[in-house]
XYZ file of C-alpha atoms in Angstrom:
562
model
C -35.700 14.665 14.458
C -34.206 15.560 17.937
C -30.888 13.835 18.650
C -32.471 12.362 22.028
C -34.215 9.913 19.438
C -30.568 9.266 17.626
C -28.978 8.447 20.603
C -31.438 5.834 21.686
C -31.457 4.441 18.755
C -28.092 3.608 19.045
C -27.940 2.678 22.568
C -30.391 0.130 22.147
C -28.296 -1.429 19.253
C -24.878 -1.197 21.412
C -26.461 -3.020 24.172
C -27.965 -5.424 22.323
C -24.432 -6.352 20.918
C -22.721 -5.900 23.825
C -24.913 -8.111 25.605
C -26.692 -10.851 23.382
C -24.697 -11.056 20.113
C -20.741 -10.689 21.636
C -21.981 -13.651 23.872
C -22.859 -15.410 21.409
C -19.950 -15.041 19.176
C -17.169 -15.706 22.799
C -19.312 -18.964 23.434
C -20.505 -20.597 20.580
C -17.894 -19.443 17.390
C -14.921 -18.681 19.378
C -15.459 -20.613 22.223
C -12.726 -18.790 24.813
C -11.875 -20.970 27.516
C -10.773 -19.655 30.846
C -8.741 -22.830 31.586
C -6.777 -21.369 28.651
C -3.046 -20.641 29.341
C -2.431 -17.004 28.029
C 0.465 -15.959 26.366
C 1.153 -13.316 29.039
C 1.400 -16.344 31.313
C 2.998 -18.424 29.231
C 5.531 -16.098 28.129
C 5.648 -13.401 30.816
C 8.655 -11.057 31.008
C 7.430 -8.411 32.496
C 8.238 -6.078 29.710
C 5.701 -7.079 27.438
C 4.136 -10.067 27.975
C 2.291 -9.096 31.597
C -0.930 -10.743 33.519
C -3.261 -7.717 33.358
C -6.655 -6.910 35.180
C -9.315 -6.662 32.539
C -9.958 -3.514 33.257
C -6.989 -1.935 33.134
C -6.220 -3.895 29.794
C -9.982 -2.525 28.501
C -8.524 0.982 29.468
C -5.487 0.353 27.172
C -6.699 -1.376 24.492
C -9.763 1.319 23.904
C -7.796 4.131 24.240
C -4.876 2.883 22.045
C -7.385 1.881 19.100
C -9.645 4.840 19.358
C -7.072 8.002 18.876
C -9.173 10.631 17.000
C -10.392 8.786 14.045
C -13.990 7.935 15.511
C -14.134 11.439 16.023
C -12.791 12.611 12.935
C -14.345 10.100 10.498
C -17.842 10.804 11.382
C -17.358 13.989 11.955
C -16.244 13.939 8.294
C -18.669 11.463 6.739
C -22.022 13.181 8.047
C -21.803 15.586 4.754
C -23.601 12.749 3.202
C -26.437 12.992 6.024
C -26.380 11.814 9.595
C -28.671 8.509 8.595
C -25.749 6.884 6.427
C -23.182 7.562 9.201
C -25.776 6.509 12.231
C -26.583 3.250 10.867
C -23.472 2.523 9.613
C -21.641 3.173 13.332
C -24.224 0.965 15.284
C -24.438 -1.786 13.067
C -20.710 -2.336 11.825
C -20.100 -1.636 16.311
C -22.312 -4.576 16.072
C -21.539 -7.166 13.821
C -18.192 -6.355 12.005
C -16.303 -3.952 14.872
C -16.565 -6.215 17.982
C -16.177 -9.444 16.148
C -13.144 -8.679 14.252
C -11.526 -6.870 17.405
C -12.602 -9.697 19.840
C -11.224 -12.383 16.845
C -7.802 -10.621 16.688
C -7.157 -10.907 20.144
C -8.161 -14.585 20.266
C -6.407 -15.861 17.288
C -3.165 -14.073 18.630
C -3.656 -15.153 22.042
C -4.311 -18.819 20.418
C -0.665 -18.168 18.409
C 1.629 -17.047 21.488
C 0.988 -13.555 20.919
C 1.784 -13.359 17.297
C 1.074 -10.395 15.710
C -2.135 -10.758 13.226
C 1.039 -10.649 10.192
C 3.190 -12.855 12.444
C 0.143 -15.404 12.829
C -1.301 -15.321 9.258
C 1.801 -17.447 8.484
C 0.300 -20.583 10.319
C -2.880 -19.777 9.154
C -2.087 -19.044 5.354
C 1.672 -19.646 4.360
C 5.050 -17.478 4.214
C 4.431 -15.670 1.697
C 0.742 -14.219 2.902
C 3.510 -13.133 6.174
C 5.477 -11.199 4.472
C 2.878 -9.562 2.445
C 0.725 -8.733 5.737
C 3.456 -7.224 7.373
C 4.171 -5.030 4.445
C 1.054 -3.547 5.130
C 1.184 -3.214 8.851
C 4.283 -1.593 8.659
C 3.041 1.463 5.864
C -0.327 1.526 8.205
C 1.610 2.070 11.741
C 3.557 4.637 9.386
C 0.854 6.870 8.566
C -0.656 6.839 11.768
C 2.278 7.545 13.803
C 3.175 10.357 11.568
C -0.170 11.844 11.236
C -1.303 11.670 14.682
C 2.349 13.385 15.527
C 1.174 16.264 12.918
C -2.829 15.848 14.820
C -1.591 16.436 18.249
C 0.809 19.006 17.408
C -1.886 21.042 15.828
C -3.474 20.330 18.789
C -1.631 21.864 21.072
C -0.816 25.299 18.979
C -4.534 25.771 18.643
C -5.152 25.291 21.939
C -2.228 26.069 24.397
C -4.266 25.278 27.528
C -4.455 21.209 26.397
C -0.514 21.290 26.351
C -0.573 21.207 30.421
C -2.603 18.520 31.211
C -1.929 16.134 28.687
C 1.667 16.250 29.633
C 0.407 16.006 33.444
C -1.173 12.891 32.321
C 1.806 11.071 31.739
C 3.282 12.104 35.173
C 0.182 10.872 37.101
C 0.019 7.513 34.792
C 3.460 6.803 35.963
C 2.627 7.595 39.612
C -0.522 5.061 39.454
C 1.965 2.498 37.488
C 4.137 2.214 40.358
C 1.354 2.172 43.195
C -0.503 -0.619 41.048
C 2.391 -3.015 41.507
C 2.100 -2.291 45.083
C -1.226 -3.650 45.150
C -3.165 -0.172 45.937
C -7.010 -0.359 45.261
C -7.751 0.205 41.922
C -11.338 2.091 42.226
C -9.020 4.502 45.064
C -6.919 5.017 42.163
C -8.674 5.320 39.352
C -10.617 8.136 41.380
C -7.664 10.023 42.444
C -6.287 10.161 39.060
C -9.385 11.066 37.367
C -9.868 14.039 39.695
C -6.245 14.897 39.113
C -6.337 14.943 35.297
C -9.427 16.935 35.377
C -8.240 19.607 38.148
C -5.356 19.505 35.544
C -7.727 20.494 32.755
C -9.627 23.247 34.522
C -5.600 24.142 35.465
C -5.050 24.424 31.191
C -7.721 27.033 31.327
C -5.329 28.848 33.054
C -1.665 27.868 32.044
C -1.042 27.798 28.557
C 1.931 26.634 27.272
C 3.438 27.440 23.901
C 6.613 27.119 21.994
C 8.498 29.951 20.688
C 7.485 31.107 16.997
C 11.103 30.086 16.236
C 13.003 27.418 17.916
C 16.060 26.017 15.991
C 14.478 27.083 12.651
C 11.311 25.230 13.102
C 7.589 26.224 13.697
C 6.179 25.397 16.845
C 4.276 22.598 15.418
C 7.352 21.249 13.950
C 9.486 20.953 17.445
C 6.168 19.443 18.943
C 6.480 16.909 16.456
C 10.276 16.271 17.310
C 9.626 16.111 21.047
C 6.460 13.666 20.596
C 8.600 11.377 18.925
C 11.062 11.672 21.924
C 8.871 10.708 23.931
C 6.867 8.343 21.886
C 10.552 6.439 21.814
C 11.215 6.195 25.620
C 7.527 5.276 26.004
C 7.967 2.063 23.704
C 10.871 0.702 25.443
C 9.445 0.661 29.094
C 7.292 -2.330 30.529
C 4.332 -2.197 29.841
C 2.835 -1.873 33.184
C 4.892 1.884 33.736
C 3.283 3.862 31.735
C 1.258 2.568 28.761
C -1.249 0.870 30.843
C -2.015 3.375 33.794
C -2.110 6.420 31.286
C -4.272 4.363 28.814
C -6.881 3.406 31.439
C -6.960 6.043 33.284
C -6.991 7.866 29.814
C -10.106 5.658 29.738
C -11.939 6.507 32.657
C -11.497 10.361 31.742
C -13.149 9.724 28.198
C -15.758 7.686 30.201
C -16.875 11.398 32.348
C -16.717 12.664 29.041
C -19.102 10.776 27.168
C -21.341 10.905 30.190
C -21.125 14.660 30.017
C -21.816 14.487 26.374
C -24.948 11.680 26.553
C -25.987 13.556 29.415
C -25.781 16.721 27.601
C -28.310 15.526 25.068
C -30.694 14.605 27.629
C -30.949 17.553 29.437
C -31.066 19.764 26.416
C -32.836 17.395 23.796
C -31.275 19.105 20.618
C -32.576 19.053 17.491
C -30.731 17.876 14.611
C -29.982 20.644 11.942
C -28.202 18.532 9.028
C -30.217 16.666 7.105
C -30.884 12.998 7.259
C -29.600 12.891 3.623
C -27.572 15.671 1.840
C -28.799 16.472 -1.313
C -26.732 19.860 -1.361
C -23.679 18.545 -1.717
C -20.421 20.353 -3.574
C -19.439 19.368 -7.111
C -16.718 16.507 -7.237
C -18.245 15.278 -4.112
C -16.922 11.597 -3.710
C -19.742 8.734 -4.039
C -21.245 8.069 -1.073
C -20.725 4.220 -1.920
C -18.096 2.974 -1.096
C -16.320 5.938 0.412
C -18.949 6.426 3.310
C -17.219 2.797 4.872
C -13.540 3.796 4.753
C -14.312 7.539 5.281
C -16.016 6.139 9.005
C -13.440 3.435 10.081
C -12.321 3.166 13.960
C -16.426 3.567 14.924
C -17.594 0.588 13.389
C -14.580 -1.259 11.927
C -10.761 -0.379 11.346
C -7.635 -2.687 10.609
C -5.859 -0.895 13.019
C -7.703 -2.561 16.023
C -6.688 -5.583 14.788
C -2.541 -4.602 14.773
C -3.270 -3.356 18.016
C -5.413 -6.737 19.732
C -2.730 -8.803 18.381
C 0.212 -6.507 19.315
C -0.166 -5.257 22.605
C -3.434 -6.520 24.100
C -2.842 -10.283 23.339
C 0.262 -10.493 25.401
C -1.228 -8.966 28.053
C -4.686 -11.030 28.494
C -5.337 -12.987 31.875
C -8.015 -15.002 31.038
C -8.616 -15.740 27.441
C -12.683 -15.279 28.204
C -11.105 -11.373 28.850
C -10.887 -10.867 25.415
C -14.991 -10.358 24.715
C -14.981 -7.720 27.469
C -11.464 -5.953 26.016
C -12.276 -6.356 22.815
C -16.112 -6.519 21.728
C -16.407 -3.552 24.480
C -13.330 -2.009 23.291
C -15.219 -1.599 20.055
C -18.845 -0.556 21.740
C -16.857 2.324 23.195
C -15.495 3.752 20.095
C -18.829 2.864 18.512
C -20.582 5.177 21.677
C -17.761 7.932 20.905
C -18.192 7.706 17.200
C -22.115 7.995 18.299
C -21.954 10.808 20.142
C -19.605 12.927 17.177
C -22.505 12.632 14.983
C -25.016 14.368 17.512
C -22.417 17.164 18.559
C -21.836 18.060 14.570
C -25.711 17.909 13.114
C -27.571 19.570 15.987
C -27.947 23.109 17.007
C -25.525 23.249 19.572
C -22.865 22.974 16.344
C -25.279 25.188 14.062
C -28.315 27.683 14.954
C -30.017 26.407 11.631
C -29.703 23.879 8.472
C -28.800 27.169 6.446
C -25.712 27.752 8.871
C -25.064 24.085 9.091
C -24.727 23.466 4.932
C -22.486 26.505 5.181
C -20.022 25.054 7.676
C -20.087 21.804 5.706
C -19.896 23.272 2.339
C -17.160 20.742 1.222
C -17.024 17.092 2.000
C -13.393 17.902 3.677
C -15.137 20.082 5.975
C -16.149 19.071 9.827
C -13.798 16.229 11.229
C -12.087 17.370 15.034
C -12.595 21.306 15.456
C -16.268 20.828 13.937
C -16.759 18.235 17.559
C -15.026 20.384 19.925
C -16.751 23.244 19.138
C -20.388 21.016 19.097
C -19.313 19.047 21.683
C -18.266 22.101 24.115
C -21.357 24.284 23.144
C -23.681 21.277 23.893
C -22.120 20.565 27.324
C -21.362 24.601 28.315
C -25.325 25.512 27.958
C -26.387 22.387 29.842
C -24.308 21.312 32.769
C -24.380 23.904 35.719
C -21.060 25.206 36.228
C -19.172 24.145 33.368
C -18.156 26.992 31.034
C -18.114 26.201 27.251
C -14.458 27.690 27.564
C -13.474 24.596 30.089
C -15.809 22.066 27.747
C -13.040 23.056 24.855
C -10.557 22.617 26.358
C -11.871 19.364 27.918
C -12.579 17.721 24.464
C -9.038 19.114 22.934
C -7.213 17.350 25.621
C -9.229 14.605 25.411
C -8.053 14.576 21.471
C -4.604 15.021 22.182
C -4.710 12.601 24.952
C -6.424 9.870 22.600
C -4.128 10.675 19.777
C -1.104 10.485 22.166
C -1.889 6.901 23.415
C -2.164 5.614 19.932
C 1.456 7.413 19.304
C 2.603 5.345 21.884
C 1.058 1.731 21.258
C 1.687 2.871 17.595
C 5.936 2.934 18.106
C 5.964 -0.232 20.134
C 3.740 -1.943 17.208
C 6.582 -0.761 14.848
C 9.144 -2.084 17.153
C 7.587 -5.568 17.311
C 6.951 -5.871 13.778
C 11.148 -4.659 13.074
C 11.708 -7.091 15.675
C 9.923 -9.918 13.917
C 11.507 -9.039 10.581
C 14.769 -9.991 12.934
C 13.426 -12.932 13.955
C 12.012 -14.119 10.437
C 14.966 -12.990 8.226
C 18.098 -13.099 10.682
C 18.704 -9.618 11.582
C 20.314 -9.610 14.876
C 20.339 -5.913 14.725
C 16.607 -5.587 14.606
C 16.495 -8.102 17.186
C 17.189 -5.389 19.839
C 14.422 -3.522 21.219
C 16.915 0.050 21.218
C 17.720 -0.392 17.867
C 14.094 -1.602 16.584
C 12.784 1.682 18.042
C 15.320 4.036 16.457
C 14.385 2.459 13.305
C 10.986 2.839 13.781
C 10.726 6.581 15.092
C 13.058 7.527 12.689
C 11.425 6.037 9.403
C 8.692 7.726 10.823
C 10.853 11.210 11.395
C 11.967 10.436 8.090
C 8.301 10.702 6.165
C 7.402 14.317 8.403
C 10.344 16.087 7.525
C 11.833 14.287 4.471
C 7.891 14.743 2.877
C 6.952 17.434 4.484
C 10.047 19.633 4.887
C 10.407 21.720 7.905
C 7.051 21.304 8.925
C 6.877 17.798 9.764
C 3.547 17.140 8.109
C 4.797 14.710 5.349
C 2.097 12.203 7.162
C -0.366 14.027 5.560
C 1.090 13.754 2.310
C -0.123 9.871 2.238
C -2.391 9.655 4.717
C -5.209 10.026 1.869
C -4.155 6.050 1.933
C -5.399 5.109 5.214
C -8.952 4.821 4.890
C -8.788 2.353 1.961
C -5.416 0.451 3.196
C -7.194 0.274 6.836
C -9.894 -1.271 6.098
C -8.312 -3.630 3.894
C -6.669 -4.520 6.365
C -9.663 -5.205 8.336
C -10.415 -7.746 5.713
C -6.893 -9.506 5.567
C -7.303 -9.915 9.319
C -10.912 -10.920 9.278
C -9.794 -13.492 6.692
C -7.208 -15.342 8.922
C -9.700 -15.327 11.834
C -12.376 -16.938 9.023
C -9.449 -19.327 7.947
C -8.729 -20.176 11.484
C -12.264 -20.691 12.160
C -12.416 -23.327 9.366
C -9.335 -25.480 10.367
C -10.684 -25.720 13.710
C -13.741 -27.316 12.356
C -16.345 -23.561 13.844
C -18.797 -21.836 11.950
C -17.335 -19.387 9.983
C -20.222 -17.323 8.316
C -20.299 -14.692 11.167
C -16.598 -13.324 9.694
C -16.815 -14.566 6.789
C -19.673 -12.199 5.474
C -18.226 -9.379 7.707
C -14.698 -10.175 5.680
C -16.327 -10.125 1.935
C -18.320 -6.863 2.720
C -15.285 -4.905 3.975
C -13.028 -6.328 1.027
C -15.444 -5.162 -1.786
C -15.950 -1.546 -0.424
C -12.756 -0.943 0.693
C -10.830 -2.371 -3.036
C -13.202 -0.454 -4.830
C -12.417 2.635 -2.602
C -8.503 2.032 -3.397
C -9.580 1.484 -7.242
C -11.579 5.029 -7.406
C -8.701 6.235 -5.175
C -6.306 4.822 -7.402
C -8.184 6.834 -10.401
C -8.349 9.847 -8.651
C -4.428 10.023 -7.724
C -3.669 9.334 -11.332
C -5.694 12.005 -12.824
C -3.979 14.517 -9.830
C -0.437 13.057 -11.333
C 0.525 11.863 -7.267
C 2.201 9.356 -8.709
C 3.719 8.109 -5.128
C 0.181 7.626 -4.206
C -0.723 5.968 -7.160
C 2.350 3.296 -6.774
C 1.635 3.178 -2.686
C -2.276 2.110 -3.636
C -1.440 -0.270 -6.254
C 1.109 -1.902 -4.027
C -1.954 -2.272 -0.906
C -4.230 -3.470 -3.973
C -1.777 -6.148 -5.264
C -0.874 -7.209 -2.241
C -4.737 -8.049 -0.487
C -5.243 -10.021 -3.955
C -2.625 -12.006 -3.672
C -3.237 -12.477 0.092
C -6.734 -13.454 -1.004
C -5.789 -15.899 -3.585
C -3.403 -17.629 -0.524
C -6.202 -18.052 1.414
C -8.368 -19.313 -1.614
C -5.746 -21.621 -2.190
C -5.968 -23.433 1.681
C -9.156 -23.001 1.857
C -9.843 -25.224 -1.089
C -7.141 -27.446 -0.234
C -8.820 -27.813 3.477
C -11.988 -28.616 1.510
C -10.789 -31.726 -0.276
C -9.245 -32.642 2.595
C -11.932 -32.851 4.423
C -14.143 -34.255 2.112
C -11.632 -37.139 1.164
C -11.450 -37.855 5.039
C -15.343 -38.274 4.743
C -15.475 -40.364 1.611
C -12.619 -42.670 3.749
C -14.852 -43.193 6.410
């Protein structure tokens, strides 16, 4: 099959949910109202809680969810076979991704703002709180720390992504400023675009790279110590300096990628070279079932989105109707990117022939971010006049680094709310303070890269085998207090309920095999972190069991009164 076919295929099915089934969910289940006073509104400081165009917010919000796992999970999960992944992305995009991402954003912007752990305790009760926010908190860990370790990697493999992603920042806080002036946003958007990509042509060029020694560390090490630096100072300024100009216009430059990619496809009409289904695959190959739907997360659902609708995103909403076009499109988009990874790693722009393609993904750990690049760059050097595959990979790197770097940086300020609210909820006046709530989050995260991982700073990695179960967990808990929600306010709640029960099942039995598997390796951290994420989304569950039944006989003793 040519990817052409592939990529219609899942057009099609992104449209269709972008523009019959998300309208149906805003209008009929959660029924926004523009009338609706917003929390940024409501609670504006300009700090945090700020009145954002919809656009700009869409730019933030997609960038900050997306980081490199819908690259890197179906880059990953296409050793089954391309089918599995495909119709996986499109329809969880569809009917789990955009729902639950859309539903986090209203239920917090219903709730002041409240994170999705904050919230669940006037949904649920206390104790389903604290648990949540247990979770959160090891979540925001492991990505933080990982995507440190991912875009330090990133930038000794490739030295010429090290220059523009850094220019990034300087032109995000150029358009930051001029936006509060009231300049034209399509004038900006354009000059910044153009800037970042003369910037990347610029990388091709300049390459920047650390000493092989510098204060006893690696290169990859001091990268990790300077992205927490700035991860820090990030987190602490208003929102509208720098987090939302370099996330949209972050945004727009993944937007001329994907049309160079899609158009790519077109104009070359590859044909796929992996099989549909893999029936070659390496002993102690991991089931396909249930692994396949925590191995693809962020590209058709993730927990993560959820942290971030209801951490940064909610408090800065306009109009509460905003939230289907940030956060069902949000989801489309990382559904389109997670699309478009599947073509670039299958077809013969990634391999010359199934033979060559079986031996680049002879293991199932095999593939994920230097398998795209490398597809994604050959497939847009050998059809776009005038691009060189050289400048294509070093396009796609920064446009790695630059995802993975936005996620650092909504990633710290989560951490710093959720310390903050731990202030709030159990009288901490220390954690109270925004400084002091961001020291303690960069350095517990400081703490896990070099206290784990010794001088190299990759200690992420040491748990990060965690996320894919504990994320879409996760997903579950928070599609659980949207379907809880739903019920008290008298809605249907079928269209997250069945969403909720599907993603529980796969992803607890992917943390029981998981569980298994560290056992028999003797990771015994592991096996205590996974039982901890297991215990706690069962008791969680039996919480919302519990008001959910008690809602029931309410109700139905109301009716037998009347």
């Amino acid at each position: 099959m040519g990817g052409v076919m592939i990529i219609l295929f899942g057009v099609a099915g992104l449209a269709f949910g972008w523009f019959v089934y998300s309208r149906f969910i805003a209008e009929k289940i959660y029924q926004l109202d523009p009338d609706f006073q917003t929390p940024a509104h409501e609670l504006s400081d300009g700090v945090d809680y700020v009145p954002t165009n919809k656009y700009v917010l869409w730019g933030h919000h997609f960038t900050s969810v997306a980081g490199a796992a819908p690259i890197v999970g179906p880059a990953i999960a296409v050793y089954w076979g391309w089918l599995p992944a495909l119709l996986w992305v499109v329809f969880g995009t569809i009917f789990f991704a955009g729902v639950h991402d859309m539903g986090a954003l209203w239920a917090s912007t219903r709730n002041k703002g409240k994170s999705i752990g904050a919230l669940s305790e006037n949904v649920i009760g206390k104790r389903t709180r604290s648990l949540f926010l247990i979770v959160i908190f090891l979540l925001l860990l492991m990505v933080n720390a990982v995507f440190g370790v991912v875009i330090a990697n990133g930038f000794v493999g490739t030295p010429g992504s090290v220059f523009p992603a850094w220019m990034a920042i300087a032109v995000a806080l150029v358009i930051g400023q001029l936006l509060r002036r009231n300049y034209s946003l399509m004038l900006l958007t354009a000059a910044g675009v153009a800037i970042l990509y003369f910037s990347i042509w610029a990388g091709t060029f300049i390459e920047i790279s650390l000493p092989d020694s510098l204060f006893g560390l690696a290169p990859s090490a001091n990268w990790i110590i300077i992205l927490f630096i700035y991860a820090a100072i990030a987190s602490m300024l208003p929102v509208w300096v720098l987090l939302q100009p370099r996330d949209f216009i972050n945004g727009m430059q993944l937007i001329v990628g994907l049309i160079l990619l899609y158009g790519a496809v077109l104009l070359t009409m590859p044909d796929m070279v992996a099989p549909a289904f893999n029936t070659q695959t390496a002993e102690g190959t991991p089931s396909i079932f249930p692994l396949l739907f925590v191995t693809i997360a962020c590209g058709a659902i993730s927990g993560f989105h959820g942290i971030v609708a209801s951490g940064t995103s909610s408090k800065q909403l306009d109009k509460e109707t905003d939230a289907r076009f940030v956060g069902y499109l949000g989801a489309v988009g990382e559904g389109s990117l997670a699309l478009i990874t599947i073509v670039a790693v299958c077809t013969v722009a990634y391999a010359a022939s199934p033979d060559q393609w079986h031996t680049l993904y002879a293991e199932f750990s095999d593939g994920g971010a230097p398998a795209f690049v490398a597809g994604g760059a050959a497939l847009i050097g050998t059809s776009w006049p005038g691009i060189s595959e050289g400048f294509a990979q070093v396009l796609l790197a920064t446009m790695v680094a630059l995802f993975a770097g936005t996620t650092m940086d909504s990633g710290v300020r989560l951490q710093r709310y959720i310390i903050q609210e731990w202030g709030d909820i159990y009288g901490i006046k220390l954690f109270k303070s925004g400084l002091a709530a961001t020291i303690v989050a960069v350095v517990a995260c400081l703490l896990l890269a070099f206290g784990a991982g010794g001088s190299s700073g990759a200690g992420g990695m040491i748990i990060w085998p965690l996320f894919g179960a504990t994320n879409q967990i996760l997903a579950s808990l928070t599609l659980l207090v949207i379907t809880v929600m739903l019920i008290k306010m008298g809605r249907p709640s079928f269209y997250t309920l069945i969403p909720m029960i599907f993603v529980l099942i796969t992803s607890f039995l992917a943390g029981m095999l998981q569980l298994v598997s560290f056992y028999n390796e003797g990771n015994y951290l592991l096996v205590f972190l996974d039982f901890v994420v297991l215990v706690v989304s069962v008791l969680v569950m039996l919480e919302a069991a519990s008001v959910v039944s008690k809602l029931k006989k309410d109700q139905a003793a109301s009716e037998s009164a009347s």
